[in-house]
Coordinates of C-alpha atoms and ligand atoms in Angstrom, one line a residue:
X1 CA -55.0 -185.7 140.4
X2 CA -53.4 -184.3 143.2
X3 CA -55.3 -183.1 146.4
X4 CA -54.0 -179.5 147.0
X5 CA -53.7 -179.3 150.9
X6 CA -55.3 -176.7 152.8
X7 CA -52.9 -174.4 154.0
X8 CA -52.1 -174.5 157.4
X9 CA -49.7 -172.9 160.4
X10 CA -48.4 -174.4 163.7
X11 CA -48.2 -172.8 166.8
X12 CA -45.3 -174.0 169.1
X13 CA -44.6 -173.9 173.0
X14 CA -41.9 -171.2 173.8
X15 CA -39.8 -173.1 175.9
X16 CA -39.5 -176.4 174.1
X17 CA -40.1 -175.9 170.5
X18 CA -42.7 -178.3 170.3
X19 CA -45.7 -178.0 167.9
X20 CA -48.9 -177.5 170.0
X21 CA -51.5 -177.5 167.4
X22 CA -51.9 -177.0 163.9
X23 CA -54.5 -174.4 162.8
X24 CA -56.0 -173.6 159.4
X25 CA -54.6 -170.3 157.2
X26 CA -57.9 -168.8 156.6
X27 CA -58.4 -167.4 153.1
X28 CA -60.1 -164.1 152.0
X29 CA -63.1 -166.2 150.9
X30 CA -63.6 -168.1 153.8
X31 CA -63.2 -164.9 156.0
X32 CA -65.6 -163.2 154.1
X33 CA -68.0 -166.0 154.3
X34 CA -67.3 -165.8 158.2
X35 CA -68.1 -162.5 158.3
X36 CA -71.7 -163.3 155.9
X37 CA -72.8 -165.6 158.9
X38 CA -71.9 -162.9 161.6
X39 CA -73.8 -160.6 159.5
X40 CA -76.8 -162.9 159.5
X41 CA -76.9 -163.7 163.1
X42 CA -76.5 -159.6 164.5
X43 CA -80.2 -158.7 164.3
X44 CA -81.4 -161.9 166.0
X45 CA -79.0 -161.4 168.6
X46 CA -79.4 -157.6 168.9
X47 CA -83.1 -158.9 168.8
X48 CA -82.3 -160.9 172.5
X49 CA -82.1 -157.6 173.8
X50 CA -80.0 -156.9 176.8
X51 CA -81.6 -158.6 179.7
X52 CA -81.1 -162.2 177.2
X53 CA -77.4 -161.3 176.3
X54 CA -76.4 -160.8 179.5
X55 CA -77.6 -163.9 180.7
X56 CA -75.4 -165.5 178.0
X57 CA -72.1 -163.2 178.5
X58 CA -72.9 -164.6 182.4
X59 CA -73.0 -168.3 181.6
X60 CA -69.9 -167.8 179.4
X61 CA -68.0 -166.1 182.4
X62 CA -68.8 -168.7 184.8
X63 CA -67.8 -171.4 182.3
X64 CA -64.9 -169.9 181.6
X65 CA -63.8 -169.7 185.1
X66 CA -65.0 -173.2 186.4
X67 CA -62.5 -174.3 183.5
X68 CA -59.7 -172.0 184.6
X69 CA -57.2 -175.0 185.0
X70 CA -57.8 -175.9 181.5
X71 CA -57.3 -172.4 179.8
X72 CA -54.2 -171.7 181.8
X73 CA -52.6 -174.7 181.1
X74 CA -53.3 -173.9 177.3
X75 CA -52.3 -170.0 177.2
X76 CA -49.1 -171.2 179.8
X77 CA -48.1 -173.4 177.0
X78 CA -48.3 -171.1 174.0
X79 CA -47.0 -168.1 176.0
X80 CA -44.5 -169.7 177.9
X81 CA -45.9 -167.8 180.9
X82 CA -46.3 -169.3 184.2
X83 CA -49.2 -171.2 185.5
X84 CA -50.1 -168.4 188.2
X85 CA -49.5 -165.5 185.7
X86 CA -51.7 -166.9 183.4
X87 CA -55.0 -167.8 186.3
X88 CA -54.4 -164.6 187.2
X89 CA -54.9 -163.5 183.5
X90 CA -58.3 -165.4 183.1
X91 CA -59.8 -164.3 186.6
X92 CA -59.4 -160.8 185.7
X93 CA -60.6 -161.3 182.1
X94 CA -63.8 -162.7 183.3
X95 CA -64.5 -159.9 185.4
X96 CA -64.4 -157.7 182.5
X97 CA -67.0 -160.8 180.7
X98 CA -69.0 -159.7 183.8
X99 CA -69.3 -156.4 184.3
X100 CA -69.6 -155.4 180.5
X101 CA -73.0 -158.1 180.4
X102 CA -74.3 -156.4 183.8
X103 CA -73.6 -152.8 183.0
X104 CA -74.3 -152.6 179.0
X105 CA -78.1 -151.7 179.8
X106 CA -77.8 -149.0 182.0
X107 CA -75.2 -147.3 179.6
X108 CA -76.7 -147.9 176.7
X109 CA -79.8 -147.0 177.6
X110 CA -81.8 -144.1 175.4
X111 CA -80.8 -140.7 176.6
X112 CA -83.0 -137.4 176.9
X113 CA -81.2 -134.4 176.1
X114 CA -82.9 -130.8 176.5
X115 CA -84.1 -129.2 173.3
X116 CA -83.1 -125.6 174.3
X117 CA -85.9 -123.1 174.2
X118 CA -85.6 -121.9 170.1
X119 CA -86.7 -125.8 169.6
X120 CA -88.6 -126.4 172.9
X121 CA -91.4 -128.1 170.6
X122 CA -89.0 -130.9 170.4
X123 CA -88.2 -133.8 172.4
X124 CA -84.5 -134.9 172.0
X125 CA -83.2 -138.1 172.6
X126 CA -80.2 -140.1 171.7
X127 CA -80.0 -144.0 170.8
X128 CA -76.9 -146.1 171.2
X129 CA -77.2 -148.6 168.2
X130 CA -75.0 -151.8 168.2
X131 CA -72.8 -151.8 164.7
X132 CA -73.2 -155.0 163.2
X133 CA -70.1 -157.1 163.1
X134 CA -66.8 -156.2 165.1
X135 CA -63.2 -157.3 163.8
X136 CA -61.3 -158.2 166.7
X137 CA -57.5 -158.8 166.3
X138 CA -55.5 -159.7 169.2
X139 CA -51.8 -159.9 170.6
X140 CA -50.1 -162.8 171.7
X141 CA -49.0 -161.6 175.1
X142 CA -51.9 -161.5 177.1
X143 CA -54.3 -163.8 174.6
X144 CA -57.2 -163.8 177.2
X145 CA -57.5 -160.9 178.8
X146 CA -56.7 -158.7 175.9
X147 CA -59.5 -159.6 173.3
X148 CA -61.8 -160.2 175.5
X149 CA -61.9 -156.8 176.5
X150 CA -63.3 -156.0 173.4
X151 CA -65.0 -159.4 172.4
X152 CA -67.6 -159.0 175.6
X153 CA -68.0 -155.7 175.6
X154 CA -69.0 -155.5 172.2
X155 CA -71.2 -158.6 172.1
X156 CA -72.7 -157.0 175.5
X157 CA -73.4 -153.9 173.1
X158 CA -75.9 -156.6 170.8
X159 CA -73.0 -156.9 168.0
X160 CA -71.7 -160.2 166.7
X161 CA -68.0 -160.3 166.5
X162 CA -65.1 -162.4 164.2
X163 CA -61.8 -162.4 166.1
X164 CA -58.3 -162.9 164.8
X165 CA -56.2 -164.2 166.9
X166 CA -52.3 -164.0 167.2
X167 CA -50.6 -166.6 165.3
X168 CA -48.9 -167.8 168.2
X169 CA -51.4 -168.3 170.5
X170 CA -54.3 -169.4 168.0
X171 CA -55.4 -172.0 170.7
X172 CA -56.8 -169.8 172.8
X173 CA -58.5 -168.3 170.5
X174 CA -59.9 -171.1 169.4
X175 CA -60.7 -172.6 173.0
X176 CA -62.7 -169.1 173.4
X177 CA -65.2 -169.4 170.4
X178 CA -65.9 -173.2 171.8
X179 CA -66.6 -172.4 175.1
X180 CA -68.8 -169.5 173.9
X181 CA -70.6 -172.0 171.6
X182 CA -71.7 -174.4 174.4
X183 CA -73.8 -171.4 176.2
X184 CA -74.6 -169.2 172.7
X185 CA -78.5 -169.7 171.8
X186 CA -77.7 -169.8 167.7
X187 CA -74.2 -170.3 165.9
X188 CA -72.6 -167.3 164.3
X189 CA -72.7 -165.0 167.5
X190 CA -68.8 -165.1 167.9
X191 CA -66.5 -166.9 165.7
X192 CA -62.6 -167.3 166.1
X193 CA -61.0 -167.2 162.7
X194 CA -57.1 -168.5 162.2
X195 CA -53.9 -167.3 159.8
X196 CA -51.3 -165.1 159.5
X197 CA -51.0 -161.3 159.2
X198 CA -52.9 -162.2 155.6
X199 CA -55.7 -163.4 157.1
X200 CA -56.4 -160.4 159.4
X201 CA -56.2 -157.9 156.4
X202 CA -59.0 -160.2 155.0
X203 CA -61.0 -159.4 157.8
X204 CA -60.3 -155.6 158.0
X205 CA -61.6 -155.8 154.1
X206 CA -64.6 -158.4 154.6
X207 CA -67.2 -155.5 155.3
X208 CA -66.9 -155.5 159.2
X209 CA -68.5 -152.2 160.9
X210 CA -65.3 -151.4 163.0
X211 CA -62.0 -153.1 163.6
X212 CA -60.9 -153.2 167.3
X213 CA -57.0 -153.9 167.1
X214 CA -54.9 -154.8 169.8
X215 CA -51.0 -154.9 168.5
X216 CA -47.6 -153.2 167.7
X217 CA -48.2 -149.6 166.4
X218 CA -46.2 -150.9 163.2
X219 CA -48.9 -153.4 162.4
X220 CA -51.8 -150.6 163.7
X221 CA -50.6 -148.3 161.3
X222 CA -51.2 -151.0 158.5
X223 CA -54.3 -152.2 159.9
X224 CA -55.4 -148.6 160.0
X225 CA -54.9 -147.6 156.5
X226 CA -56.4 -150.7 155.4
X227 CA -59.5 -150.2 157.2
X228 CA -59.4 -146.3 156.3
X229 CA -59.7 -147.8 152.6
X230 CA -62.7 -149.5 152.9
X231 CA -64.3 -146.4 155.9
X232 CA -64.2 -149.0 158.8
X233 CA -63.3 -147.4 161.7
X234 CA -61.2 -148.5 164.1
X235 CA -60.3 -148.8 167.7
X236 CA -56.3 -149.0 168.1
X237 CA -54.5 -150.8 171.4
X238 CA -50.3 -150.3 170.7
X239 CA -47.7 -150.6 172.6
X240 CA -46.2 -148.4 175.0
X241 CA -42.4 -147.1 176.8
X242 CA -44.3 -146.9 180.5
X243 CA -42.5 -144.2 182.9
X244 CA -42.5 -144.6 186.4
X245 CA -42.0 -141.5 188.3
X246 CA -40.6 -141.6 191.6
X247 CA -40.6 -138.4 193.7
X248 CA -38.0 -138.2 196.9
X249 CA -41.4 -138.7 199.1
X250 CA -42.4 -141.8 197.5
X251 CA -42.6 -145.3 199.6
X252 CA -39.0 -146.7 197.9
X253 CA -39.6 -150.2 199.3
X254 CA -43.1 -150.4 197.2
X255 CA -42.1 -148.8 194.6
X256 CA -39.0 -150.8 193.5
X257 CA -41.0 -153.8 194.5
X258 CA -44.1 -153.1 191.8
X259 CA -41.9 -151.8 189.5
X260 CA -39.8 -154.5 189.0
X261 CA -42.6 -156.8 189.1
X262 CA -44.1 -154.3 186.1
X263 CA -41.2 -154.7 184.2
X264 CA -40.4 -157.8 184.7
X265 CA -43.1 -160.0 184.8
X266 CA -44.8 -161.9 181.3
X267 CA -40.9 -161.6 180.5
X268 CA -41.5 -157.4 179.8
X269 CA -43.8 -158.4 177.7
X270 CA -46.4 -155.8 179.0
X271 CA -48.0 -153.0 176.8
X272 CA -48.5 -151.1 180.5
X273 CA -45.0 -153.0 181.7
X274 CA -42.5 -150.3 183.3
X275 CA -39.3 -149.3 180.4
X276 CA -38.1 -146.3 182.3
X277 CA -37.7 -145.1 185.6
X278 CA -37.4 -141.3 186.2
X279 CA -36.6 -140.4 190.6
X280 CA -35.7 -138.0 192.2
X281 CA -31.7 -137.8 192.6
X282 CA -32.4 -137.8 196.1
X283 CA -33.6 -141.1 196.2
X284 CA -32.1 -142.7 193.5
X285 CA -28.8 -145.0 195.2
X286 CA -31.3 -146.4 197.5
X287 CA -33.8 -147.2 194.5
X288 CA -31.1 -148.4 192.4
X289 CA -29.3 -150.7 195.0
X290 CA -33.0 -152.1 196.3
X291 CA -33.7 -152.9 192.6
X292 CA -30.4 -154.6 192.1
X293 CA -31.3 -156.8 194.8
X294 CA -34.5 -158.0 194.3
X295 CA -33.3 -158.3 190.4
X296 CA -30.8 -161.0 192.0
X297 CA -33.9 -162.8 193.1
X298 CA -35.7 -163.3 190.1
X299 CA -34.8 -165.3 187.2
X300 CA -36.4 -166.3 183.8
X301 CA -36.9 -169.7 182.7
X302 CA -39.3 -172.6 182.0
X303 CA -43.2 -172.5 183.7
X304 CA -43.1 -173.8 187.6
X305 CA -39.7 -173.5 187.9
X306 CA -39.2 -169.1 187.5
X307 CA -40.6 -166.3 188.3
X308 CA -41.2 -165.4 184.3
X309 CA -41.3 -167.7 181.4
X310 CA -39.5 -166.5 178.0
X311 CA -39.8 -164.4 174.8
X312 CA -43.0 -166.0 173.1
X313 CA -41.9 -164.2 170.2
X314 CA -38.1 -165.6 169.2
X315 CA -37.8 -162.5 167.3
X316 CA -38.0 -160.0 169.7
X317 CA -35.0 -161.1 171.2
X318 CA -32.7 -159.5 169.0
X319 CA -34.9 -156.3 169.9
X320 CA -34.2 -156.8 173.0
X321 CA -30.7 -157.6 173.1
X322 CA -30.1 -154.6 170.2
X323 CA -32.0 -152.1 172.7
X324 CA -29.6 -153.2 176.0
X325 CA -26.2 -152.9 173.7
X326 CA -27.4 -148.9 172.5
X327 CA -28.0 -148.3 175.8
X328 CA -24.4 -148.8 177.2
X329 CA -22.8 -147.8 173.5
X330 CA -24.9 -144.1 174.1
X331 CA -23.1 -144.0 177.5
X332 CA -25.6 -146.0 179.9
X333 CA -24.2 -148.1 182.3
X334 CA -25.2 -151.6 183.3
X335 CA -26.1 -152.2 186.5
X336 CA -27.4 -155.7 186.5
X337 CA -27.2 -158.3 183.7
X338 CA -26.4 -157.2 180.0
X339 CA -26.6 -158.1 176.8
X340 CA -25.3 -161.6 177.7
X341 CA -28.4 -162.0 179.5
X342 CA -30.3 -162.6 176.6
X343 CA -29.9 -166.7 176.0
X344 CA -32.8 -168.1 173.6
X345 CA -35.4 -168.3 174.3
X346 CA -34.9 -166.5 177.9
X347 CA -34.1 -162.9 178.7
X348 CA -32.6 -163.0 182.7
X349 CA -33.2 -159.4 184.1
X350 CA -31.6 -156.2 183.3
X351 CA -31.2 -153.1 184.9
X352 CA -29.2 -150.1 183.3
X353 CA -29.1 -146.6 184.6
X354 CA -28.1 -143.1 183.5
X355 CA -29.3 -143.5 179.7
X356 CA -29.3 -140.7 177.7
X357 CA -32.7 -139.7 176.5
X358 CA -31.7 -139.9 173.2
X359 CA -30.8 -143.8 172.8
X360 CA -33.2 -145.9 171.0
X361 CA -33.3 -147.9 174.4
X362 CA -35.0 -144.9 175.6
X363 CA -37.5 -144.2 172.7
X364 CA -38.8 -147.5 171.5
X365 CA -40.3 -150.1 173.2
X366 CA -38.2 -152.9 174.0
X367 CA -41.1 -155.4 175.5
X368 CA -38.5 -157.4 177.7
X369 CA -37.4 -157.7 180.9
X370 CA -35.3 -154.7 180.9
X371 CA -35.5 -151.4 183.3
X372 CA -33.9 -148.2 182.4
X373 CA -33.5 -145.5 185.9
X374 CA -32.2 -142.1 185.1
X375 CA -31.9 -139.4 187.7
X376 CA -33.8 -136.1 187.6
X377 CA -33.1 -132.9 189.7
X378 CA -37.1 -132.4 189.8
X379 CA -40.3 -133.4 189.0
X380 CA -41.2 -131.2 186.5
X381 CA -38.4 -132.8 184.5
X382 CA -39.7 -135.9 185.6
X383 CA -43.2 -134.8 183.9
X384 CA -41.2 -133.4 180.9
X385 CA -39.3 -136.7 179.9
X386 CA -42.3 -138.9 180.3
X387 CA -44.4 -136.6 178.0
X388 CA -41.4 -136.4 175.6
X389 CA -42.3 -139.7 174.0
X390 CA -43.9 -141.1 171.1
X391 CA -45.8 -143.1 173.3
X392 CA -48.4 -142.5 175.9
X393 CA -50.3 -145.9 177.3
X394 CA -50.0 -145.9 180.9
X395 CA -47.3 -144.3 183.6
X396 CA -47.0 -145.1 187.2
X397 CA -46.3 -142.2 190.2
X398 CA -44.7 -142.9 193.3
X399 CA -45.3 -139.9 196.2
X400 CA -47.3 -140.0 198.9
X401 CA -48.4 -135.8 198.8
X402 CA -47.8 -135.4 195.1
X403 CA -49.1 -138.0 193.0
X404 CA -52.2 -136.3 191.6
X405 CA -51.0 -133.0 191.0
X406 CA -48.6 -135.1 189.1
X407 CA -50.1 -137.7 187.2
X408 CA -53.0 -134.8 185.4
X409 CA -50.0 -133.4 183.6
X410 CA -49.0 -137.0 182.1
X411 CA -49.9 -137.4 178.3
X412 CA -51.1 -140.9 178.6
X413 CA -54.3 -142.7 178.9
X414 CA -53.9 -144.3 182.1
X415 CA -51.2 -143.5 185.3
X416 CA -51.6 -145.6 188.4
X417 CA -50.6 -143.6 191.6
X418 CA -48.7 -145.9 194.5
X419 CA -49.3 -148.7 192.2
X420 CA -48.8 -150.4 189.0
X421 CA -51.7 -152.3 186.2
X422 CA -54.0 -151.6 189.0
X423 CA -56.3 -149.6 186.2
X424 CA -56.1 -153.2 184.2
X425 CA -58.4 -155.2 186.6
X426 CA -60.4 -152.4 187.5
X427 CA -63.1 -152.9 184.6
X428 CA -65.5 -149.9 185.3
X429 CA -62.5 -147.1 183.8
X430 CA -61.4 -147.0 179.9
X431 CA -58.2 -148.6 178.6
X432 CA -55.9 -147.0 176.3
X433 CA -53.8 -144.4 174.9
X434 CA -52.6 -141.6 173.1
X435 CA -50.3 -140.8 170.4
X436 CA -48.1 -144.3 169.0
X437 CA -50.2 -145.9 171.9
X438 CA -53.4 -145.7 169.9
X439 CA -57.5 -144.4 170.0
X440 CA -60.4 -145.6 171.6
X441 CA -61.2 -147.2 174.9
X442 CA -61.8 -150.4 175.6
X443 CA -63.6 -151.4 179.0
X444 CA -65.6 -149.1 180.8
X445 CA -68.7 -147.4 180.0
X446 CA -66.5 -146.0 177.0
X447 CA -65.8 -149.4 176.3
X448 CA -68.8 -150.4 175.2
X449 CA -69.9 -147.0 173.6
X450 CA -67.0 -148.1 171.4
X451 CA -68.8 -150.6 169.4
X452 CA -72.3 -148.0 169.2
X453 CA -72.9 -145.3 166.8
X454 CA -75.0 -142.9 168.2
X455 CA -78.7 -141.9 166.8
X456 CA -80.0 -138.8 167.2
X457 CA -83.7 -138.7 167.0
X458 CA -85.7 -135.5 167.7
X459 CA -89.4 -135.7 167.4
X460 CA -92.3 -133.0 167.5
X461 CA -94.7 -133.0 170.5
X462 CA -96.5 -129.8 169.6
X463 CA -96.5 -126.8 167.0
X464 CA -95.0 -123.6 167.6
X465 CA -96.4 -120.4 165.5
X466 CA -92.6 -119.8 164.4
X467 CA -91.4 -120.8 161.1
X468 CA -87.9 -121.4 162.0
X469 CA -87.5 -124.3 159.4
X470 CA -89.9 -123.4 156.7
X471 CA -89.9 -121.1 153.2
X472 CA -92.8 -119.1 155.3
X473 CA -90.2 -117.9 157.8
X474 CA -91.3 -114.5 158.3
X475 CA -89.3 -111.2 159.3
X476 CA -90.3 -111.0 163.0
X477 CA -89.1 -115.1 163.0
X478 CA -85.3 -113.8 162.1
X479 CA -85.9 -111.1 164.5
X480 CA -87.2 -113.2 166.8
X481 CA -84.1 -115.8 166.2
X482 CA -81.7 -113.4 166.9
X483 CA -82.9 -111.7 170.0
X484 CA -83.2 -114.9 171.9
X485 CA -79.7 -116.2 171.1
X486 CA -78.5 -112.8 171.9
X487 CA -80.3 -113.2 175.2
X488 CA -79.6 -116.8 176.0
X489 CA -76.4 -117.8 174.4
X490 CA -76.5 -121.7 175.0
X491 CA -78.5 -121.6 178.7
X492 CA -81.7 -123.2 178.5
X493 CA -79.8 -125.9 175.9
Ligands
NAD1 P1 -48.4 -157.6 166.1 O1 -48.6 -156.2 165.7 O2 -47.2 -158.3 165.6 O3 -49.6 -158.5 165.8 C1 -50.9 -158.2 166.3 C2 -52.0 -158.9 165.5 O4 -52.0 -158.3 164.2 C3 -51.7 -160.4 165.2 O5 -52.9 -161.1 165.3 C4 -51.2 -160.4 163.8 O6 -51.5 -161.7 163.1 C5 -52.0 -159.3 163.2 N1 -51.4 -158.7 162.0 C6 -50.1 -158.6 161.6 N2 -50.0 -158.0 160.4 C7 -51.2 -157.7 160.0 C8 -51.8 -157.0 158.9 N3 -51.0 -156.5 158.0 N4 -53.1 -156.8 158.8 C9 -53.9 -157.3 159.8 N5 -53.5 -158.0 160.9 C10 -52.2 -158.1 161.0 O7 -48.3 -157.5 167.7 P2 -48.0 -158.7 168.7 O8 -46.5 -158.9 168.6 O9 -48.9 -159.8 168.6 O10 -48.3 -158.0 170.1 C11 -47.4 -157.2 170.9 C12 -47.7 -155.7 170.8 O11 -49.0 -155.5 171.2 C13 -46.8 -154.9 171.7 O12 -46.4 -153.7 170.9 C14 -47.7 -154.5 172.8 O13 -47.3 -153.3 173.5 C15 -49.0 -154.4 172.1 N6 -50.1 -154.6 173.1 C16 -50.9 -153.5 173.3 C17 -52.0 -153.6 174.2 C18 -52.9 -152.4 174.5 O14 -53.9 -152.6 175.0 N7 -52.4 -151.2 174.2 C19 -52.2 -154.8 174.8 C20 -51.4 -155.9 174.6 C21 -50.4 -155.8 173.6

């Protein structure tokens, strides 16, 4: 009889085609199994309390960064990024690790609201209750940092958690749920499951508590109505068309240099990365000209030896090239590289300007190391284009006088002023966006009320002689009722 083979998926190094490691494609069973075990281990866990889990999140960040050589070598091979990109990726992922475990108490901590006076009998006080088990499905371009922003923060919140990996960067995935294991108390806390897109509709369907997705708002949008199918709620991370505004005041010098670097760097392969570029005509030739030059000192190619690495996904690249070619056939011009700077599996820089608003290149997101600058008379137009985008992740705003005044009339989650990603590493404020961009937070306080439901619980401390809530309400109750909301209209509440 034959011995039917477990089927199985390869993940492969960017740059040289070879297979890195072979991973199994998890079936509905065994992720629902997975997902049984989670289930079992979430009230002894919970049960640690907080002071217990963050001893463990702790031990599991400091393992994680004495190893830092080890995971960046791994995620620099399945990303293609370089070595410094990808340290850089890990140090900033373990301070989210950190301050999710240090801050989870103190935010979700029993609050005491006031009853109001027409129920000052009561005492009112609101729980923050872990969920159970959290779905996690990651990306493949930043396959540290971006799970683990909502891996820690919701095992910080007393929730076990099952995590889906990309299927190109399963290793790291992998490589997290191990290191975990060598500082977890019991097995089952957080488990790393491994497949294809199949695989991670299994685990929206495997009777998780909420999905926390981080992806393309293509796949979102299929994840979504999955988990709308089965009530599990979900927390959506998509992608983004980033605008940088730059206003005639701004510091031109920094701004070209972060923006190419936003752009540019991870290959444009960025949910936050810059796409477009709107300054003020005033400024614009010396923009344009400094951005041309740095773009002549920056090239793509292999790790150690570029300042990016290449597409991780081989795919994208026809995205990519498809986007620059619109661009100049809608009546953009090129300014630096074009589409023969797309060369499998490397994308060399690109810089076009003038693109009408209209082109594809303008609308969706191209996720490659291409910048689009188009003039604008003022900044209101400035405002008016960025908001006139399916999109709203993050935005950047250069000005020295202007840039808050500016950035509250962005429709997007996030806008760094006089910088770029800074809002990124900063793991105290929320994460995420509106519109194709997504819902929810991750990081931050609202981070880790993510993965909570909130319970209400109201108790009596005394009697009143009012029969508000009772079949013996009397006539001079109603009376009563209505002259004090008459009188006090929400104060007192
Ligand atoms: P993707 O949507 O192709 O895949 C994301 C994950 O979804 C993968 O693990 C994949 O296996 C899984 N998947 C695919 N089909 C599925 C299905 N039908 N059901 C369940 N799971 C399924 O995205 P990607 O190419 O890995 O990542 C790049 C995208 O992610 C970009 O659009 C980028 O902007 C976005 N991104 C967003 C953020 C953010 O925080 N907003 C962060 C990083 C990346």
């Amino acid at each position: 009889m034959a011995i039917k083979r477990r089927p199985s998926f390869n993940s492969h190094n960017p740059v040289s085609d070879e297979v890195i490691g072979t991973y199994p494609i998890m079936s509905k069973n065994e992720v629902d199994d997975v997902v049984a075990h989670a289930r079992l281990a979430f009230a002894q866990w919970n049960g640690l309390g907080f002071g217990e889990r963050k001893r463990v999140l702790l031990a599991w960040s400091s393992l994680i960064i004495n190893r830092i050589e080890q995971i960046a070598q791994l995620i620099s091979r399945e990303t293609g990024k370089p070595l410094s990109d990808a340290r850089l990726e890990v140090s900033i992922a373990v301070n989210q690790i950190s301050w999710a475990a240090r801050h989870a108490e103190s935010i979700l901590r029993t609050s005491f609201r006031r009853p109001g006076l027409l129920m000052a009998n009561m005492s009112a006080t609101v729980e923050r209750s872990p969920m159970g088990v959290i779905g996690v499905i990651g990306p493949w371009n930043y396959p540290l940092y971006t799970p683990v922003g909502s891996i820690s923060y919701a095992l910080a919140a007393g929730n076990t958690v099952v995590f889906k990996p990309s299927e190109y960067t399963p290793g790291v995935g992998v490589w997290l749920e191990d290191t975990f294991n060598e500082v977890a108390p019991f097995a089952d806390i957080f488990t790393t499951i491994t497949g294809l897109a199949q695989t991670g509709t299994s685990l929206c369907l495997s009777g998780i508590n909420k999905l926390s997705f981080t992806g393309s708002t293509r796949t979102a949008k299929l994840v979504a109505a999955q988990c709308a199918e089965v009530m599990v709620p979900v927390v959506l991370e998509c992608g983004g068309k980033d605008p940088v505004i730059v206003a005639s005041d701004a510091d031109i010098r920094r701004a070209v240099d972060a923006t190419m670097w936003s752009a540019m760097a991870n290959a444009g392969q960025s949910c936050i990365g810059a796409e477009r570029v709107y300054i003020d005509e005033s400024v614009a030739d010396e923009f344009i000209s400094r951005a041309v030059e740095l773009a002549g000192e920056i090239h793509a190619g292999a790790p150690g030896d570029a300042n990016y690495g290449p597409a991780t996904m081989p795919s994208q690249l026809k995205v990519i090239q498809s986007h620059i070619k619109a661009a100049i056939a809608d009546g953009g011009t090129s300014v630096f590289g074009g589409p023969q700077s797309v060369k499998a599996p490397f994308v060399q820089p690109v810089i076009l300007i003038d693109v009408p608003e209209d082109s594809i290149a303008m609308q969706s997101e191209t996720f490659g190391p291409v910048i689009i600058i188009n003039r604008v008379a003022t900044m209101s137009e400035a405002i008016r284009l960025s908001n006139a985008s399916a999109y709203g992740l993050g935005a950047n705003v250069w000005s020295k006088r202007k840039g808050k005044k500016i950035a509250s009339q962005l429709h997007c989650g996030m806008v760094a002023i006089n910088s770029t990603f800074a809002f990124a590493a900063i793991p105290s404020v929320p994460f995420g966006g509106v519109k194709d961009s997504g819902s929810g937070r991750v990081h931050g306080p609202e981070g880790l009320l993510e993965y909570t439901f909130a319970r209400t619980v109201v108790r009596s401390r005394f009697y009143l002689p009012l029969h508000f809530l009772s079949f013996k309400r009397r006539p001079q109750d109603d009376r009563l009722v209505i002259k004090l909301t008459r009188i006090l209209k929400g104060r007192l509440g």
